[in-house]
Amino acid sequence: MASLGWRWWRCCSWRAASGSPGLGALRGPPEVQGCAVPARPAAGSQNLMPNFSLVRSLLSCPNKHSISRFHHTTQVVGCYSKTQSGEKYTDPFKLGRRDLTDLYEDIKKELLVSTTELKEMCEYYFDGRGKAFRPIVVVLMARACNIHHNNCRDMQASQRTIALIAEMIHTASLVHDDIIDDASSRRGKHTVNQIWGEKKAVLAGDFILSAASVALARIGNTTIVSVLTQVLEDLVRGEFLQLGSKENENERFAHYIEKTFKKTASLLANSCKAVSILGCPDPVVHEIAYQYGKNVGIAFQLIDDVLDFTSCTDQLGKPTASDLKLGLATGPVLFACEQFPEMNAMIMRRFSLPGDVERARQYVLQSDGVQQTTYLAQQYCHKAIREISKLRPSPERDALIQLTEIVLTRDK
């Protein structure tokens, strides 16, 4: 591939100045367009990859996080001004948790189960050991939209219910994913299907979804019901996308991004949209909330895919290289494939031959696939910041900006 030169275009997006378009010519499917996929730099040109420690350049607050491990050097051109909320900046998780006291106890109250075994299964992952990332984002978005609309600092009970529903849908999807993947561990302990068996685990996941549906119906807003049931459809379609693969390289990457949106980002996008609808009548605000959730959700999964190669089992709470073992070609693999074309055959046979998984893993680690996937996640987070910065300044809005850096710098 010819050497690539990079330049800023309209301040916030990158284009390759010359050379083969490769993956850089791709745009995502309609629901994920708006963030360019970077082309792979020529060998030895990793120093051209951009580094934006997002919040450090946007907010003048101390930053305890570092993305030096991604080996990027070029700083981003700042597109946003310092926060003008006038209030001392607060850790986003601490700020969000004030609305999520007794989150898991309240979820367990929704799981009205008379059978002891089913109750134990349904409550198994609601043990408080999860990050509660999605509920945190939802309640912060709710307050940010309420403040933007009428400067109201209160959050409606129905908005908090959306946060509970989001965590219930997410957890049910984990139960079903573990069955499909025949996973043995999750969050550092045995999976539901390993303890109780696949058949009972399917029913437990279904029951959690049914309880979430009851809570959703109780809100009594048909628009909200329509928005959140889209998540369930996307989850199923995303799982079907994951079961397939594409021969063409360009189609393969678009397929991957679409799958990532449907399986991971749709829940965050539509949950954010739902609380914005409840708190503000302006469709522009609804779109801002949706776009923020979508872009952060895609970035979150991209980093998850990176950690599958760079983290250890103890950190993740599940085995590493698990995606390769399942036959899945994630971002690091697809980018590595440009440097090691022999991986194409392995991708198409879903890494099914002896030695495929370890060979593919080594190819990824020898390539710039990890760095390129990380850069792509940065681009999605950059777009999320552009969207949320359109809201009136508030501690919650600023916390949502800060969360984008936490997404990029997490190690588990």
CSV table of C-alpha atoms in Angstrom, one decimal:
chain,number,residue,atom,x,y,z
A,1,MET,CA,0.0,0.0,0.0
A,2,ALA,CA,1.3,3.4,-0.8
A,3,SER,CA,2.4,5.7,2.0
A,4,LEU,CA,-0.5,7.6,3.4
A,5,GLY,CA,-0.5,11.3,4.4
A,6,TRP,CA,-3.1,12.5,6.8
A,7,ARG,CA,-4.7,15.9,7.1
A,8,TRP,CA,-7.6,17.4,9.1
A,9,TRP,CA,-10.8,17.9,7.2
A,10,ARG,CA,-13.4,20.2,8.6
A,11,CYS,CA,-11.7,20.1,12.0
A,12,CYS,CA,-13.2,16.8,13.1
A,13,SER,CA,-12.7,14.0,10.6
A,14,TRP,CA,-9.8,12.3,8.8
A,15,ARG,CA,-9.2,11.5,5.2
A,16,ALA,CA,-6.3,9.8,3.5
A,17,ALA,CA,-4.5,12.2,1.1
A,18,SER,CA,-3.3,9.5,-1.1
A,19,GLY,CA,-2.8,5.7,-1.6
A,20,SER,CA,-5.1,2.8,-1.7
A,21,PRO,CA,-8.5,3.5,-0.1
A,22,GLY,CA,-8.6,0.1,1.7
A,23,LEU,CA,-10.8,0.2,4.8
A,24,GLY,CA,-10.5,4.0,4.9
A,25,ALA,CA,-13.0,4.3,2.0
A,26,LEU,CA,-15.7,2.5,3.9
A,27,ARG,CA,-18.6,4.1,5.6
A,28,GLY,CA,-20.8,2.2,8.0
A,29,PRO,CA,-24.4,1.2,7.2
A,30,PRO,CA,-27.0,3.9,7.4
A,31,GLU,CA,-27.5,3.6,11.2
A,32,VAL,CA,-23.8,4.0,11.9
A,33,GLN,CA,-22.6,6.4,9.3
A,34,GLY,CA,-20.9,9.6,10.3
A,35,CYS,CA,-17.6,8.2,11.6
A,36,ALA,CA,-15.0,7.5,8.9
A,37,VAL,CA,-13.1,4.2,9.2
A,38,PRO,CA,-9.4,4.9,9.1
A,39,ALA,CA,-7.2,3.4,6.4
A,40,ARG,CA,-4.2,1.5,7.7
A,41,PRO,CA,-1.0,3.5,7.7
A,42,ALA,CA,2.0,2.1,5.7
A,43,ALA,CA,4.5,0.1,7.7
A,44,GLY,CA,6.6,2.2,10.0
A,45,SER,CA,4.1,5.1,9.9
A,46,GLN,CA,2.3,4.4,13.2
A,47,ASN,CA,3.4,7.8,14.5
A,48,LEU,CA,0.9,9.4,12.1
A,49,MET,CA,-2.0,7.9,14.0
A,50,PRO,CA,-3.8,10.6,16.0
A,51,ASN,CA,-3.9,10.8,19.7
A,52,PHE,CA,-6.7,12.6,21.3
A,53,SER,CA,-6.9,12.3,25.0
A,54,LEU,CA,-10.4,13.5,24.5
A,55,VAL,CA,-11.4,15.2,27.8
A,56,ARG,CA,-7.9,16.5,28.6
A,57,SER,CA,-8.0,18.7,25.5
A,58,LEU,CA,-11.7,19.6,25.9
A,59,LEU,CA,-12.0,20.2,29.7
A,60,SER,CA,-9.5,21.8,32.0
A,61,CYS,CA,-9.8,19.3,34.7
A,62,PRO,CA,-7.1,16.9,36.0
A,63,ASN,CA,-7.1,13.6,34.2
A,64,LYS,CA,-6.1,10.5,36.0
A,65,HIS,CA,-6.3,8.4,32.9
A,66,SER,CA,-3.7,7.9,30.2
A,67,ILE,CA,-3.9,6.4,26.7
A,68,SER,CA,-0.1,6.3,26.3
A,69,ARG,CA,-0.4,2.5,26.0
A,70,PHE,CA,-1.9,3.1,22.6
A,71,HIS,CA,1.3,4.7,21.3
A,72,HIS,CA,-0.3,7.6,19.4
A,73,THR,CA,1.4,10.9,19.1
A,74,THR,CA,-0.5,13.4,17.1
A,75,GLN,CA,-2.8,15.6,19.2
A,76,VAL,CA,-6.4,16.4,18.2
A,77,VAL,CA,-7.5,19.8,17.2
A,78,GLY,CA,-9.9,21.0,19.9
A,79,CYS,CA,-13.4,21.6,18.6
A,80,TYR,CA,-15.1,22.4,21.9
A,81,SER,CA,-14.6,25.0,24.6
A,82,LYS,CA,-14.1,24.5,28.3
A,83,THR,CA,-17.2,23.6,30.3
A,84,GLN,CA,-19.2,26.5,31.4
A,85,SER,CA,-21.4,24.8,34.0
A,86,GLY,CA,-19.8,26.8,36.8
A,87,GLU,CA,-19.9,23.8,39.1
A,88,LYS,CA,-17.0,21.7,40.4
A,89,TYR,CA,-16.4,18.7,38.1
A,90,THR,CA,-17.4,15.3,39.6
A,91,ASP,CA,-16.5,11.8,38.8
A,92,PRO,CA,-19.2,10.5,36.4
A,93,PHE,CA,-19.8,7.3,38.2
A,94,LYS,CA,-20.1,9.0,41.5
A,95,LEU,CA,-22.4,11.6,40.0
A,96,GLY,CA,-24.6,8.9,38.3
A,97,ARG,CA,-24.8,6.6,41.2
A,98,ARG,CA,-26.7,9.1,43.3
A,99,ASP,CA,-29.8,8.2,41.2
A,100,LEU,CA,-29.0,4.5,41.3
A,101,THR,CA,-29.1,3.7,45.0
A,102,ASP,CA,-30.5,0.2,45.5
A,103,LEU,CA,-30.4,-0.3,41.7
A,104,TYR,CA,-30.0,-4.1,41.9
A,105,GLU,CA,-32.5,-4.4,44.8
A,106,ASP,CA,-35.1,-2.6,42.8
A,107,ILE,CA,-34.4,-4.9,39.8
A,108,LYS,CA,-34.8,-7.9,42.0
A,109,LYS,CA,-38.2,-6.5,43.0
A,110,GLU,CA,-39.2,-6.6,39.3
A,111,LEU,CA,-38.3,-10.3,39.2
A,112,LEU,CA,-41.3,-11.6,41.0
A,113,VAL,CA,-40.5,-15.3,41.1
A,114,SER,CA,-42.1,-17.9,43.3
A,115,THR,CA,-39.8,-20.8,42.3
A,116,THR,CA,-36.7,-20.7,44.3
A,117,GLU,CA,-34.4,-22.0,41.6
A,118,LEU,CA,-35.6,-19.6,38.9
A,119,LYS,CA,-35.3,-16.7,41.4
A,120,GLU,CA,-31.7,-17.7,42.1
A,121,MET,CA,-30.9,-17.9,38.4
A,122,CYS,CA,-32.5,-14.6,37.5
A,123,GLU,CA,-30.8,-12.8,40.3
A,124,TYR,CA,-27.4,-14.4,39.7
A,125,TYR,CA,-25.8,-11.6,37.7
A,126,PHE,CA,-27.6,-8.8,39.6
A,127,ASP,CA,-25.1,-9.1,42.4
A,128,GLY,CA,-23.7,-5.6,42.3
A,129,ARG,CA,-20.4,-6.8,40.8
A,130,GLY,CA,-21.2,-5.3,37.3
A,131,LYS,CA,-20.0,-1.8,36.3
A,132,ALA,CA,-23.6,-0.6,35.8
A,133,PHE,CA,-22.2,1.4,32.9
A,134,ARG,CA,-25.5,1.5,31.0
A,135,PRO,CA,-27.6,2.7,33.9
A,136,ILE,CA,-25.0,5.4,34.7
A,137,VAL,CA,-25.1,6.7,31.1
A,138,VAL,CA,-28.9,6.7,31.1
A,139,VAL,CA,-29.4,8.6,34.3
A,140,LEU,CA,-26.7,11.2,33.4
A,141,MET,CA,-28.4,11.6,30.0
A,142,ALA,CA,-31.8,12.0,31.7
A,143,ARG,CA,-30.5,14.8,33.9
A,144,ALA,CA,-28.6,16.5,31.1
A,145,CYS,CA,-31.7,16.6,28.9
A,146,ASN,CA,-33.9,17.8,31.7
A,147,ILE,CA,-31.5,20.6,32.5
A,148,HIS,CA,-31.2,21.5,28.8
A,149,HIS,CA,-35.0,21.7,28.4
A,150,ASN,CA,-36.1,23.7,31.4
A,151,ASN,CA,-33.1,23.8,33.8
A,152,CYS,CA,-34.8,21.2,36.0
A,153,ARG,CA,-32.4,19.2,38.1
A,154,ASP,CA,-34.9,16.5,39.1
A,155,MET,CA,-35.1,13.2,37.4
A,156,GLN,CA,-38.5,11.6,36.7
A,157,ALA,CA,-39.3,8.2,38.2
A,158,SER,CA,-40.0,6.9,34.7
A,159,GLN,CA,-36.5,8.0,33.5
A,160,ARG,CA,-34.9,6.0,36.3
A,161,THR,CA,-37.1,3.0,35.4
A,162,ILE,CA,-35.5,3.2,31.9
A,163,ALA,CA,-32.1,2.7,33.6
A,164,LEU,CA,-33.3,-0.4,35.3
A,165,ILE,CA,-34.8,-1.8,32.1
A,166,ALA,CA,-31.6,-1.1,30.2
A,167,GLU,CA,-29.6,-3.2,32.8
A,168,MET,CA,-32.2,-6.0,32.7
A,169,ILE,CA,-32.1,-6.2,28.9
A,170,HIS,CA,-28.3,-6.1,28.9
A,171,THR,CA,-28.2,-8.9,31.6
A,172,ALA,CA,-30.7,-11.1,29.7
A,173,SER,CA,-28.6,-10.7,26.6
A,174,LEU,CA,-25.5,-11.9,28.5
A,175,VAL,CA,-27.3,-15.0,29.7
A,176,HIS,CA,-28.4,-15.8,26.2
A,177,ASP,CA,-24.9,-15.0,24.7
A,178,ASP,CA,-23.3,-17.3,27.2
A,179,ILE,CA,-25.6,-20.1,26.1
A,180,ILE,CA,-24.9,-19.5,22.4
A,181,ASP,CA,-21.1,-19.2,23.0
A,182,ASP,CA,-21.0,-22.1,25.5
A,183,ALA,CA,-19.2,-19.7,27.8
A,184,SER,CA,-18.0,-21.1,31.1
A,185,SER,CA,-17.2,-17.8,33.0
A,186,ARG,CA,-18.5,-14.3,33.2
A,187,ARG,CA,-17.4,-11.5,35.6
A,188,GLY,CA,-15.0,-13.9,37.3
A,189,LYS,CA,-17.5,-16.6,38.1
A,190,HIS,CA,-19.3,-19.5,36.4
A,191,THR,CA,-22.0,-18.7,33.9
A,192,VAL,CA,-25.7,-19.5,34.5
A,193,ASN,CA,-25.6,-22.2,31.8
A,194,GLN,CA,-22.6,-23.9,33.4
A,195,ILE,CA,-24.3,-24.1,36.7
A,196,TRP,CA,-28.0,-24.8,35.8
A,197,GLY,CA,-27.7,-26.1,32.2
A,198,GLU,CA,-28.6,-24.5,28.9
A,199,LYS,CA,-32.3,-25.2,28.9
A,200,LYS,CA,-33.0,-23.5,32.3
A,201,ALA,CA,-30.6,-20.7,31.4
A,202,VAL,CA,-32.7,-19.9,28.2
A,203,LEU,CA,-35.8,-19.7,30.4
A,204,ALA,CA,-34.1,-17.5,32.9
A,205,GLY,CA,-33.0,-15.0,30.2
A,206,ASP,CA,-36.5,-15.0,28.8
A,207,PHE,CA,-37.9,-14.3,32.2
A,208,ILE,CA,-35.7,-11.4,32.8
A,209,LEU,CA,-36.8,-9.9,29.4
A,210,SER,CA,-40.4,-10.5,30.3
A,211,ALA,CA,-39.9,-8.6,33.6
A,212,ALA,CA,-38.3,-5.8,31.7
A,213,SER,CA,-41.2,-5.7,29.3
A,214,VAL,CA,-43.7,-5.4,32.2
A,215,ALA,CA,-41.7,-2.5,33.7
A,216,LEU,CA,-41.7,-0.9,30.3
A,217,ALA,CA,-45.4,-1.2,29.9
A,218,ARG,CA,-46.0,0.3,33.3
A,219,ILE,CA,-44.4,3.5,32.1
A,220,GLY,CA,-47.5,3.9,30.0
A,221,ASN,CA,-45.9,5.7,27.0
A,222,THR,CA,-46.4,3.9,23.6
A,223,THR,CA,-43.5,5.9,22.0
A,224,ILE,CA,-41.1,4.7,24.7
A,225,VAL,CA,-42.3,1.1,24.2
A,226,SER,CA,-41.7,1.4,20.5
A,227,VAL,CA,-38.2,2.9,21.1
A,228,LEU,CA,-37.0,0.2,23.5
A,229,THR,CA,-38.6,-2.8,21.7
A,230,GLN,CA,-36.4,-1.8,18.8
A,231,VAL,CA,-33.5,-2.9,21.0
A,232,LEU,CA,-34.8,-6.4,21.3
A,233,GLU,CA,-35.2,-6.7,17.5
A,234,ASP,CA,-31.6,-5.4,17.1
A,235,LEU,CA,-30.3,-7.9,19.6
A,236,VAL,CA,-31.7,-10.8,17.6
A,237,ARG,CA,-30.6,-9.4,14.2
A,238,GLY,CA,-27.2,-8.7,15.6
A,239,GLU,CA,-26.8,-12.3,16.7
A,240,PHE,CA,-27.8,-13.5,13.3
A,241,LEU,CA,-25.2,-11.1,11.7
A,242,GLN,CA,-22.6,-12.5,14.1
A,243,LEU,CA,-23.3,-16.0,12.9
A,244,GLY,CA,-22.5,-15.0,9.3
A,245,SER,CA,-19.4,-13.8,7.5
A,246,LYS,CA,-18.6,-11.9,4.3
A,247,GLU,CA,-16.1,-12.8,1.6
A,248,ASN,CA,-15.5,-9.3,0.4
A,249,GLU,CA,-13.2,-7.2,2.7
A,250,ASN,CA,-15.2,-4.0,2.5
A,251,GLU,CA,-18.5,-5.8,3.1
A,252,ARG,CA,-16.8,-7.7,6.0
A,253,PHE,CA,-16.0,-4.5,7.9
A,254,ALA,CA,-19.4,-2.9,7.3
A,255,HIS,CA,-20.9,-6.2,8.5
A,256,TYR,CA,-18.8,-6.0,11.7
A,257,ILE,CA,-19.8,-2.4,12.5
A,258,GLU,CA,-23.5,-3.1,11.8
A,259,LYS,CA,-23.3,-6.2,14.1
A,260,THR,CA,-21.6,-4.1,16.8
A,261,PHE,CA,-24.3,-1.5,16.6
A,262,LYS,CA,-27.1,-4.0,16.9
A,263,LYS,CA,-25.7,-6.2,19.6
A,264,THR,CA,-24.2,-3.5,21.8
A,265,ALA,CA,-24.8,0.1,20.8
A,266,SER,CA,-28.5,-0.1,20.1
A,267,LEU,CA,-29.4,-0.6,23.7
A,268,LEU,CA,-27.4,2.5,24.8
A,269,ALA,CA,-28.6,4.6,21.9
A,270,ASN,CA,-32.3,3.8,22.4
A,271,SER,CA,-32.2,4.0,26.2
A,272,CYS,CA,-30.7,7.5,25.9
A,273,LYS,CA,-33.3,8.5,23.4
A,274,ALA,CA,-36.1,7.2,25.6
A,275,VAL,CA,-35.1,9.3,28.6
A,276,SER,CA,-34.7,12.3,26.4
A,277,ILE,CA,-38.2,11.9,25.1
A,278,LEU,CA,-39.5,11.7,28.7
A,279,GLY,CA,-37.7,14.8,29.7
A,280,CYS,CA,-37.8,17.1,26.6
A,281,PRO,CA,-40.2,17.5,23.7
A,282,ASP,CA,-37.6,18.6,21.2
A,283,PRO,CA,-36.8,16.0,18.5
A,284,VAL,CA,-33.3,17.6,18.1
A,285,VAL,CA,-32.5,16.7,21.6
A,286,HIS,CA,-33.8,13.1,21.1
A,287,GLU,CA,-31.4,12.8,18.1
A,288,ILE,CA,-28.5,14.2,20.2
A,289,ALA,CA,-29.2,11.6,22.9
A,290,TYR,CA,-29.5,8.8,20.4
A,291,GLN,CA,-26.3,9.7,18.6
A,292,TYR,CA,-24.3,10.0,21.8
A,293,GLY,CA,-25.5,6.5,23.0
A,294,LYS,CA,-24.8,5.0,19.6
A,295,ASN,CA,-21.3,6.3,19.2
A,296,VAL,CA,-20.2,5.6,22.8
A,297,GLY,CA,-21.8,2.1,22.5
A,298,ILE,CA,-19.8,1.2,19.3
A,299,ALA,CA,-16.6,2.6,20.9
A,300,PHE,CA,-17.3,0.5,24.0
A,301,GLN,CA,-17.5,-2.7,22.0
A,302,LEU,CA,-14.4,-1.8,19.9
A,303,ILE,CA,-12.4,-1.4,23.1
A,304,ASP,CA,-13.9,-4.7,24.3
A,305,ASP,CA,-12.6,-6.3,21.1
A,306,VAL,CA,-9.1,-4.8,21.7
A,307,LEU,CA,-9.0,-6.1,25.3
A,308,ASP,CA,-9.7,-9.6,24.1
A,309,PHE,CA,-6.1,-9.4,22.7
A,310,THR,CA,-4.4,-7.2,25.2
A,311,SER,CA,-5.8,-8.0,28.6
A,312,CYS,CA,-5.4,-11.1,30.8
A,313,THR,CA,-8.2,-13.5,31.9
A,314,ASP,CA,-8.1,-12.2,35.6
A,315,GLN,CA,-8.7,-8.6,34.4
A,316,LEU,CA,-11.5,-9.5,32.0
A,317,GLY,CA,-13.2,-12.0,34.2
A,318,LYS,CA,-13.5,-14.3,31.2
A,319,PRO,CA,-11.0,-16.1,28.9
A,320,THR,CA,-9.0,-14.0,26.5
A,321,ALA,CA,-9.0,-14.6,22.7
A,322,SER,CA,-12.5,-15.8,23.2
A,323,ASP,CA,-13.8,-14.2,20.0
A,324,LEU,CA,-11.2,-16.1,17.9
A,325,LYS,CA,-12.2,-19.3,19.6
A,326,LEU,CA,-15.8,-18.6,18.6
A,327,GLY,CA,-14.8,-18.0,15.0
A,328,LEU,CA,-15.3,-14.2,15.1
A,329,ALA,CA,-13.3,-11.7,13.2
A,330,THR,CA,-13.4,-8.5,15.2
A,331,GLY,CA,-11.8,-5.1,14.5
A,332,PRO,CA,-8.2,-6.0,15.4
A,333,VAL,CA,-8.4,-9.1,13.2
A,334,LEU,CA,-9.9,-7.2,10.2
A,335,PHE,CA,-7.2,-4.5,10.4
A,336,ALA,CA,-4.5,-7.1,10.8
A,337,CYS,CA,-5.8,-8.9,7.7
A,338,GLU,CA,-4.6,-6.0,5.6
A,339,GLN,CA,-1.0,-6.7,6.6
A,340,PHE,CA,-1.3,-10.4,6.7
A,341,PRO,CA,-3.7,-11.4,3.8
A,342,GLU,CA,-3.2,-15.1,4.7
A,343,MET,CA,-5.7,-14.5,7.5
A,344,ASN,CA,-8.5,-14.2,4.9
A,345,ALA,CA,-8.7,-18.0,4.6
A,346,MET,CA,-8.8,-18.4,8.4
A,347,ILE,CA,-11.5,-15.8,8.7
A,348,MET,CA,-13.7,-17.6,6.1
A,349,ARG,CA,-13.3,-21.0,7.9
A,350,ARG,CA,-13.9,-19.2,11.2
A,351,PHE,CA,-10.5,-20.2,12.7
A,352,SER,CA,-11.7,-23.8,12.8
A,353,LEU,CA,-8.4,-25.7,11.9
A,354,PRO,CA,-5.9,-26.7,14.6
A,355,GLY,CA,-3.5,-23.8,15.2
A,356,ASP,CA,-5.7,-21.1,13.6
A,357,VAL,CA,-6.6,-19.3,16.8
A,358,GLU,CA,-3.0,-19.0,18.0
A,359,ARG,CA,-1.7,-18.0,14.6
A,360,ALA,CA,-4.3,-15.4,14.1
A,361,ARG,CA,-3.6,-14.0,17.6
A,362,GLN,CA,0.0,-13.7,16.8
A,363,TYR,CA,-0.7,-11.9,13.5
A,364,VAL,CA,-2.9,-9.4,15.3
A,365,LEU,CA,-0.2,-8.7,17.9
A,366,GLN,CA,2.4,-8.3,15.2
A,367,SER,CA,0.2,-5.9,13.2
A,368,ASP,CA,-1.2,-2.5,14.0
A,369,GLY,CA,-4.7,-4.0,14.3
A,370,VAL,CA,-5.0,-3.1,18.0
A,371,GLN,CA,-3.9,0.5,17.5
A,372,GLN,CA,-6.2,1.0,14.5
A,373,THR,CA,-9.2,-0.4,16.3
A,374,THR,CA,-8.4,1.9,19.3
A,375,TYR,CA,-8.1,4.8,16.9
A,376,LEU,CA,-11.5,3.9,15.4
A,377,ALA,CA,-13.0,3.9,18.9
A,378,GLN,CA,-11.5,7.3,19.5
A,379,GLN,CA,-13.2,8.6,16.4
A,380,TYR,CA,-16.6,7.3,17.6
A,381,CYS,CA,-16.0,8.9,21.0
A,382,HIS,CA,-15.0,12.2,19.3
A,383,LYS,CA,-18.3,12.2,17.5
A,384,ALA,CA,-20.2,11.4,20.7
A,385,ILE,CA,-18.6,14.5,22.3
A,386,ARG,CA,-19.6,16.6,19.3
A,387,GLU,CA,-23.2,15.6,19.8
A,388,ILE,CA,-23.5,15.9,23.6
A,389,SER,CA,-21.7,19.3,23.6
A,390,LYS,CA,-24.7,20.7,21.8
A,391,LEU,CA,-26.7,20.5,25.1
A,392,ARG,CA,-26.6,23.3,27.7
A,393,PRO,CA,-23.6,23.0,30.0
A,394,SER,CA,-24.2,21.0,33.2
A,395,PRO,CA,-22.2,18.6,35.4
A,396,GLU,CA,-24.1,15.7,33.9
A,397,ARG,CA,-23.3,16.8,30.3
A,398,ASP,CA,-19.7,17.1,31.3
A,399,ALA,CA,-19.7,13.7,33.0
A,400,LEU,CA,-21.0,12.2,29.7
A,401,ILE,CA,-18.0,13.8,28.0
A,402,GLN,CA,-15.7,12.4,30.6
A,403,LEU,CA,-17.2,8.9,30.2
A,404,THR,CA,-15.9,8.8,26.6
A,405,GLU,CA,-12.3,8.8,27.9
A,406,ILE,CA,-13.1,6.2,30.5
A,407,VAL,CA,-14.5,4.0,27.7
A,408,LEU,CA,-11.2,4.4,25.8
A,409,THR,CA,-8.8,3.9,28.8
A,410,ARG,CA,-10.5,1.0,30.7
A,411,ASP,CA,-8.6,-2.3,31.0
A,412,LYS,CA,-11.5,-4.6,31.8
